[in-house]
Structures are given as C-alpha cells and as structure tokens.
PDB file of C-alpha atoms in Angstrom:
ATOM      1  CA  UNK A   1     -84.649 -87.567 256.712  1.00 93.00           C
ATOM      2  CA  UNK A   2     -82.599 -84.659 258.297  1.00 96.00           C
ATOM      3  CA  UNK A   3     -84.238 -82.262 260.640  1.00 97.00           C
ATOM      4  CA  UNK A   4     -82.964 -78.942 261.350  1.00 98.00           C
ATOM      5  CA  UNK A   5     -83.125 -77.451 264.595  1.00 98.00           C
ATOM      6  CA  UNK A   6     -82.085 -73.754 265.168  1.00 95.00           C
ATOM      7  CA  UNK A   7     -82.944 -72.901 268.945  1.00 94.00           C
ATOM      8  CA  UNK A   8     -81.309 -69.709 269.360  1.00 87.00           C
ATOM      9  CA  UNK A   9     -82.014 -66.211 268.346  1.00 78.00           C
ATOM     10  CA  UNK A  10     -79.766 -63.254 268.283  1.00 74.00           C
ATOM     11  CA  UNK A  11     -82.306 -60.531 269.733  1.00 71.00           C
ATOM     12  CA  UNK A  12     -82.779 -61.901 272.791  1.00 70.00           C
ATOM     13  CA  UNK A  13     -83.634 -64.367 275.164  1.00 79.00           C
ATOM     14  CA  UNK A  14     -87.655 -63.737 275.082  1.00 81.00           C
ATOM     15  CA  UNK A  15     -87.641 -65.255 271.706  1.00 85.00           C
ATOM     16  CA  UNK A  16     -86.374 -68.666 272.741  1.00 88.00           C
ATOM     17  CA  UNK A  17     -88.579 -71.509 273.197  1.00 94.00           C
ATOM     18  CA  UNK A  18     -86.922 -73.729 276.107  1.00 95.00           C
ATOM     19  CA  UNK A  19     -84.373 -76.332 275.200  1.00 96.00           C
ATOM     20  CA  UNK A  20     -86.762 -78.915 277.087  1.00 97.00           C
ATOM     21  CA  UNK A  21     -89.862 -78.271 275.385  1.00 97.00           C
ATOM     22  CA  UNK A  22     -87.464 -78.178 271.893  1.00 97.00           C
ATOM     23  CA  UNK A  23     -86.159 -81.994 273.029  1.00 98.00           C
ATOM     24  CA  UNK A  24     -89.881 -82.995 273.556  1.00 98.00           C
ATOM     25  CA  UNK A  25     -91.104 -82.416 270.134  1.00 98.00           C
ATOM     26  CA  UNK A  26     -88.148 -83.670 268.798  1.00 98.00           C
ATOM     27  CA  UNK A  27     -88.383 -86.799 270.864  1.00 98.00           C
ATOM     28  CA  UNK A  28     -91.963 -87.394 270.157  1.00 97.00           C
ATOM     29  CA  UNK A  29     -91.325 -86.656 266.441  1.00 96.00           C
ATOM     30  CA  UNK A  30     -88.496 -89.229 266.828  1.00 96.00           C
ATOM     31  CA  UNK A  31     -90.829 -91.813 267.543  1.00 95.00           C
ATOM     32  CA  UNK A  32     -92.533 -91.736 264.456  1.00 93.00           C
ATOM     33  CA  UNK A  33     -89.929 -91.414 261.773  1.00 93.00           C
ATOM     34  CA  UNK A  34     -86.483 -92.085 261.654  1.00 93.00           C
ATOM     35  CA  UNK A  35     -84.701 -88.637 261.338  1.00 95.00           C
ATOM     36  CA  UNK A  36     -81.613 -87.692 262.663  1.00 97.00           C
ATOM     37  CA  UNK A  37     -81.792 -83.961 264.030  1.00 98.00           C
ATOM     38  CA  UNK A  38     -78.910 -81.587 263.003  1.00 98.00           C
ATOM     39  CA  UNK A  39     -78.492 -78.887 265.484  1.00 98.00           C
ATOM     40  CA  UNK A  40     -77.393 -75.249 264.601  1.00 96.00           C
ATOM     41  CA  UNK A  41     -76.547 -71.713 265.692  1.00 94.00           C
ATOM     42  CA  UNK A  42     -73.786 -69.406 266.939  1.00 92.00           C
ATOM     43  CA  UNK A  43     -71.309 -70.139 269.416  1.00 94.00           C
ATOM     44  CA  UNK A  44     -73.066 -68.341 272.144  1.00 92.00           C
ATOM     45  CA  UNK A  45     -76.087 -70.515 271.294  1.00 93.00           C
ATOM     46  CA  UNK A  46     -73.867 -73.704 272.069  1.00 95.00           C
ATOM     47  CA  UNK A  47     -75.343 -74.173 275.736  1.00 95.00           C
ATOM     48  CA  UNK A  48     -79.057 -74.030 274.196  1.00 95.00           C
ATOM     49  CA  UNK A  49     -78.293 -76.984 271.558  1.00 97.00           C
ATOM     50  CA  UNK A  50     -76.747 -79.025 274.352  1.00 97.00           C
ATOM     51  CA  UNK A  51     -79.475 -78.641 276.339  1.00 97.00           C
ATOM     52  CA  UNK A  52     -81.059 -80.066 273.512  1.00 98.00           C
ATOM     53  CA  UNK A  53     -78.835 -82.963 272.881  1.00 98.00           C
ATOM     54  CA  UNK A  54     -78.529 -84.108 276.430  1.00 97.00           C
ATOM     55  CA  UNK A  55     -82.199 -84.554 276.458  1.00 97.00           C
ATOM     56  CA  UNK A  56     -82.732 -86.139 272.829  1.00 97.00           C
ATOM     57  CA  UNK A  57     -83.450 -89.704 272.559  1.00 95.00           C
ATOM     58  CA  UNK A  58     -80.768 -90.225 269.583  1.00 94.00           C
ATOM     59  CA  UNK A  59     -77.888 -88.424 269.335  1.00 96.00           C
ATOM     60  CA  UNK A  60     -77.413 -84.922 267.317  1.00 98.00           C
ATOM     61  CA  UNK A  61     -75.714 -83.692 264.778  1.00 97.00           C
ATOM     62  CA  UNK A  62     -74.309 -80.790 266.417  1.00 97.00           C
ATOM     63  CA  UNK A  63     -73.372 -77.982 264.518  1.00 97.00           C
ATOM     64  CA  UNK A  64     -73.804 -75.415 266.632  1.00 96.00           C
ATOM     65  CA  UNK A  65     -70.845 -72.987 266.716  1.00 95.00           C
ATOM     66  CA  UNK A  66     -69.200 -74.896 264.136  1.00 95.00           C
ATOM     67  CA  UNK A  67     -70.454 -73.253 261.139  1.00 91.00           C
ATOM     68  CA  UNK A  68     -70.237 -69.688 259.830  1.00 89.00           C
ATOM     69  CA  UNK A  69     -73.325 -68.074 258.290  1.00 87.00           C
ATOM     70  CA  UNK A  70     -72.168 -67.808 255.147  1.00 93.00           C
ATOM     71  CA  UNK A  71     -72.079 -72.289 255.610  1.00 94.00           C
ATOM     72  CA  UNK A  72     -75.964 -71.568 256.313  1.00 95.00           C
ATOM     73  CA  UNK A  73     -77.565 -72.279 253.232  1.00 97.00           C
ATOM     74  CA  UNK A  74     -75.855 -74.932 251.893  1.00 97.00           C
ATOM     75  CA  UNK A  75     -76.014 -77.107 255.103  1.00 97.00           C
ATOM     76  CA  UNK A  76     -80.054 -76.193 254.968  1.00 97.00           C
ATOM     77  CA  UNK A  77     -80.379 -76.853 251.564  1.00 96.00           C
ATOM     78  CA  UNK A  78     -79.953 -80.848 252.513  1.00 95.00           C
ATOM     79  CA  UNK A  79     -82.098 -80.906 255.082  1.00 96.00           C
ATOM     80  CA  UNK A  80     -85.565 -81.879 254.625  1.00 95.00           C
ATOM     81  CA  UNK A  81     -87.464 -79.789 257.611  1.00 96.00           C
ATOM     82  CA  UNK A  82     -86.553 -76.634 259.898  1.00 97.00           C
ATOM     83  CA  UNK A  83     -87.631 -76.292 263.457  1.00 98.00           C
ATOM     84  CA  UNK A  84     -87.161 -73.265 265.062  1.00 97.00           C
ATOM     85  CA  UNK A  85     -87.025 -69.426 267.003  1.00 94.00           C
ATOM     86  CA  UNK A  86     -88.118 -66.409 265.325  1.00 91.00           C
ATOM     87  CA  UNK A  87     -84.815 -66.304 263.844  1.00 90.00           C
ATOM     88  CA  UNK A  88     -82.324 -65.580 261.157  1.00 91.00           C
ATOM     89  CA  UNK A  89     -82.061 -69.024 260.626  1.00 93.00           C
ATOM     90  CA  UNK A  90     -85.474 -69.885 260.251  1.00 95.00           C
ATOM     91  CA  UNK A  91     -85.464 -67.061 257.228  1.00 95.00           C
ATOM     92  CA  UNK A  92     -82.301 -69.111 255.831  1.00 96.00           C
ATOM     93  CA  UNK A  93     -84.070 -72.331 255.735  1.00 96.00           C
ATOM     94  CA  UNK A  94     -87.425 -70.325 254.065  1.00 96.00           C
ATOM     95  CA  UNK A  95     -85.254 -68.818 251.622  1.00 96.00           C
ATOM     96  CA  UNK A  96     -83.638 -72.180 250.767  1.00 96.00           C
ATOM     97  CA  UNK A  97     -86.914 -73.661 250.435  1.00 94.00           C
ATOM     98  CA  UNK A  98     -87.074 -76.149 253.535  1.00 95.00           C
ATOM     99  CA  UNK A  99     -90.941 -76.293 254.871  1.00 96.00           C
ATOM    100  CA  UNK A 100     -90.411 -74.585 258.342  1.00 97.00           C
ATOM    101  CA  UNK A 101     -92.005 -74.715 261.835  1.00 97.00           C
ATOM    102  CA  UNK A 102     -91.706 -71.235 263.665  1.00 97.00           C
ATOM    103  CA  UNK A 103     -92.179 -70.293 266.854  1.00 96.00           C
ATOM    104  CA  UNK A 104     -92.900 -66.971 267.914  1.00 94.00           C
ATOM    105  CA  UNK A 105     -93.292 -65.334 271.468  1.00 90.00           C
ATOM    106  CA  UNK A 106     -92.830 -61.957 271.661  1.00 90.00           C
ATOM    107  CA  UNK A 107     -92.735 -60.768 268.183  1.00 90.00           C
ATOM    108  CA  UNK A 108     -95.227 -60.433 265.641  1.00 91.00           C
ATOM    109  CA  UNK A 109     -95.440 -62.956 262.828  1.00 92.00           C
ATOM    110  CA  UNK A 110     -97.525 -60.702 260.638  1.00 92.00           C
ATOM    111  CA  UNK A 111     -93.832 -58.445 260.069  1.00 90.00           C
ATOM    112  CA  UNK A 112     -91.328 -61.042 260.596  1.00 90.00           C
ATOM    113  CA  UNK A 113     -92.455 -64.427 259.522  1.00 93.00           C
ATOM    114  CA  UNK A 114     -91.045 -66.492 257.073  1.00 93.00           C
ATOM    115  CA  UNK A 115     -91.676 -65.612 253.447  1.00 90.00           C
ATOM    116  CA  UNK A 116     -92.843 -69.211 252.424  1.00 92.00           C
ATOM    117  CA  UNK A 117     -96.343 -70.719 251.765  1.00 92.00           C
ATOM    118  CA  UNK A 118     -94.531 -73.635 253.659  1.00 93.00           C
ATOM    119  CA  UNK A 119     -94.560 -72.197 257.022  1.00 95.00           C
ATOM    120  CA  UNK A 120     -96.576 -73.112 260.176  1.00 96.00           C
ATOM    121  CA  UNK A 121     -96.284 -70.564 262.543  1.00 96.00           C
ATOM    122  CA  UNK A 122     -97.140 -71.722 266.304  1.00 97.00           C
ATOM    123  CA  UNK A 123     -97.435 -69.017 268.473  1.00 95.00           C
ATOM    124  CA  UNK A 124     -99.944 -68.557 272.077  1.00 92.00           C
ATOM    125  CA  UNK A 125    -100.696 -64.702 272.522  1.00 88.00           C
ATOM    126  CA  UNK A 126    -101.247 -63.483 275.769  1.00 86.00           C
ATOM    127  CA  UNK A 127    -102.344 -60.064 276.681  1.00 86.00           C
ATOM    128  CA  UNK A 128     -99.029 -58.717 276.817  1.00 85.00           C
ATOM    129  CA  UNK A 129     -97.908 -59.897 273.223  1.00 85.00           C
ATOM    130  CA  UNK A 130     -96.581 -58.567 270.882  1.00 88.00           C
ATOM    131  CA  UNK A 131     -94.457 -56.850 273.280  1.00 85.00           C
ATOM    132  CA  UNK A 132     -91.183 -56.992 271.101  1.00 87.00           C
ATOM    133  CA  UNK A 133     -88.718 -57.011 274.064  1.00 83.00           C
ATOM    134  CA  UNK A 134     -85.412 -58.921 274.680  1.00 85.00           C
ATOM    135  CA  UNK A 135     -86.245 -59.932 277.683  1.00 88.00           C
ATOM    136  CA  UNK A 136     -89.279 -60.634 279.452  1.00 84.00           C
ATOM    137  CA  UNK A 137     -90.008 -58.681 282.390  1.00 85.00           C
ATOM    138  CA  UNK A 138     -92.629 -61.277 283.657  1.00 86.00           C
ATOM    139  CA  UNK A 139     -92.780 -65.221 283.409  1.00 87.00           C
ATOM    140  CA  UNK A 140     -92.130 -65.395 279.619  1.00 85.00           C
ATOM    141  CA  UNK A 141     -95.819 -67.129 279.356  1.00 89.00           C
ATOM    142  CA  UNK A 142     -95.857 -66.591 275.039  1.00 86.00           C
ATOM    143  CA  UNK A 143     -93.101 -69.080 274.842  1.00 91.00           C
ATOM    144  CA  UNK A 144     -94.164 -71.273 277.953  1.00 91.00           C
ATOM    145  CA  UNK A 145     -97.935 -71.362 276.564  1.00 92.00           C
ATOM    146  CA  UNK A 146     -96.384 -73.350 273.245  1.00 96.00           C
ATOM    147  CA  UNK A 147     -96.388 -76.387 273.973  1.00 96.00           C
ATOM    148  CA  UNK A 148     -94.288 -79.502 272.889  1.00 97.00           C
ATOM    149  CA  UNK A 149     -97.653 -81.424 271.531  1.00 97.00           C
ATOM    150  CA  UNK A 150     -98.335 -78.184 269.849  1.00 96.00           C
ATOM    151  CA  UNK A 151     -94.838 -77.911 268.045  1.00 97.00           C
ATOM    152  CA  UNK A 152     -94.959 -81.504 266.817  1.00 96.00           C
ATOM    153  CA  UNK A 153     -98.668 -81.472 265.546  1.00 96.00           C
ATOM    154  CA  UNK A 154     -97.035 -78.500 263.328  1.00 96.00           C
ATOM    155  CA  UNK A 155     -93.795 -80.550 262.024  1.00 96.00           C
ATOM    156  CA  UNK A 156     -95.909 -83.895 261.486  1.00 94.00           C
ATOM    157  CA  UNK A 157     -98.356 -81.559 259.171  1.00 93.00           C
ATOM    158  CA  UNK A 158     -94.748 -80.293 257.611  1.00 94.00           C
ATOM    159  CA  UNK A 159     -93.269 -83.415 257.041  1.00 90.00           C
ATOM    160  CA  UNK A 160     -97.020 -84.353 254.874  1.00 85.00           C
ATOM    161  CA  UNK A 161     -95.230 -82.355 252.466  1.00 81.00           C
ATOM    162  CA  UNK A 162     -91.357 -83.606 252.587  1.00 80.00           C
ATOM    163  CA  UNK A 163     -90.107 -85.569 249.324  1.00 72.00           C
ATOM    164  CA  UNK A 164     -87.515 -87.589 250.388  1.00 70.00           C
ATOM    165  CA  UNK A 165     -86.312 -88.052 246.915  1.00 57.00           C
TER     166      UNK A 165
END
C-alpha cells in the first residue's frame, strides 16, 4: 500500500499542519499496516517533508521537489491514500480518485474541500476560524487543536475503503 503525504500548501503557512504531528499519524498508521509513505510538494516545501522523514519510523519516498505538477496525477494515480493540507495537491489526489484525509485550519471546507464522496475532512474550529489568513497572527490553535490520534482515526476509516487490487 502507498500513502501519499502532501504537507505543504502554497497560500501560506497557517494552512500547514506541523511536520511532527504529520510523522505521528503516519507512525501510528505505520504500526498497523505495512505502507510505505511517498512524500510530495514543491521545492520550497522540501524542509516540511524532511521534517517528516527524519521523524518517520520507516523511511520515505521522498518526492518532494523532485516532481513537476504536471508529474502530479500520474504519481497519485498509484497511490492508494492521500494525507494532507488544504492544498492543491489534496484536489489532485480527489480528482484522481484516491480517498483523501484533509486537514483544514484556517479555511473553510464548505468552499474549498475536496470534490469527492471519499473525503474526511478533520478540522477543530476555534472562535477565530475561518479567518482565511496566511499567517496566523496568534498561536495557530486550528491546526494545533488537530490532533495526531485525530488524523489517523480519519485515514484508518479511509483505508476501510482501499482495494489493494
């Protein structure tokens, strides 16, 4: 089983789960089934997927600023699961019809979530979301409230629906 991971997001920084709490799922996931994770995104994104790797129980694939977006769908389209930001990406891995875990901070997932019945959006909303901002101004608490527990409950409900055929 291959696992897609796309940490990143080009709009800015409040959209980004951290690269920790990403490795945690993962991990825990990991433990479970045997997957290998393939890691993508631009080359500015490059310091998020390491973050990622270095924490990861197995090794990565690491694709991150390796690929173009034009390579995008094809390397989705043999993967079996996505995991990631609010993100052009994520929409990718929808469109190529991977089931997809999405989290969202800042943004609203009632505009910009994956068009997919095979979506689970995980998402904490805190007084001040949506705000729709790059950056957060405060202590980025809609990405911080996700949790890693929460994230892999989501994928492990996902993967119920993986064919591995």
């Amino acid at each position: 089983m291959r696992i897609a991971v796309g940490a990143g997001a080009s709009y800015g920084s409040a959209k980004c789960w951290p690269p920790d709490r990403f490795a945690k799922a993962l991990n825990a996931l990991l433990a479970k089934h045997d997957a290998d994770v393939l890691l993508f995104g631009t080359p500015g994104e490059v310091p998020v997927s390491a973050a990622i790797a270095a924490e990861l129980q197995r090794p990565p694939i690491n694709f991150t600023g390796k690929t173009s977006i034009a390579d995008l769908p094809a390397l989705l389209s043999q993967c079996h699961l996505f995991l990631g930001n609010d993100s052009g990406a994520m929409h990718v891995a929808a469109a190529v019809g991977l089931p997809v875990v999405a989290i969202f901070g800042p943004t609203d997932p009632d505009g910009t979530s994956p068009v997919t019945p095979r979506a689970t959006i995980v998402q904490q909303k805190p007084y001040c979301s949506p705000c729709f901002l790059r950056r957060c101004p405060t202590d980025h608490r809609c990405m911080t409230a996700v949790t890693p527990a929460m994230v892999e409950s989501a994928l492990l409900l996902r993967l119920s629906e993986v064919s591995l055929a």
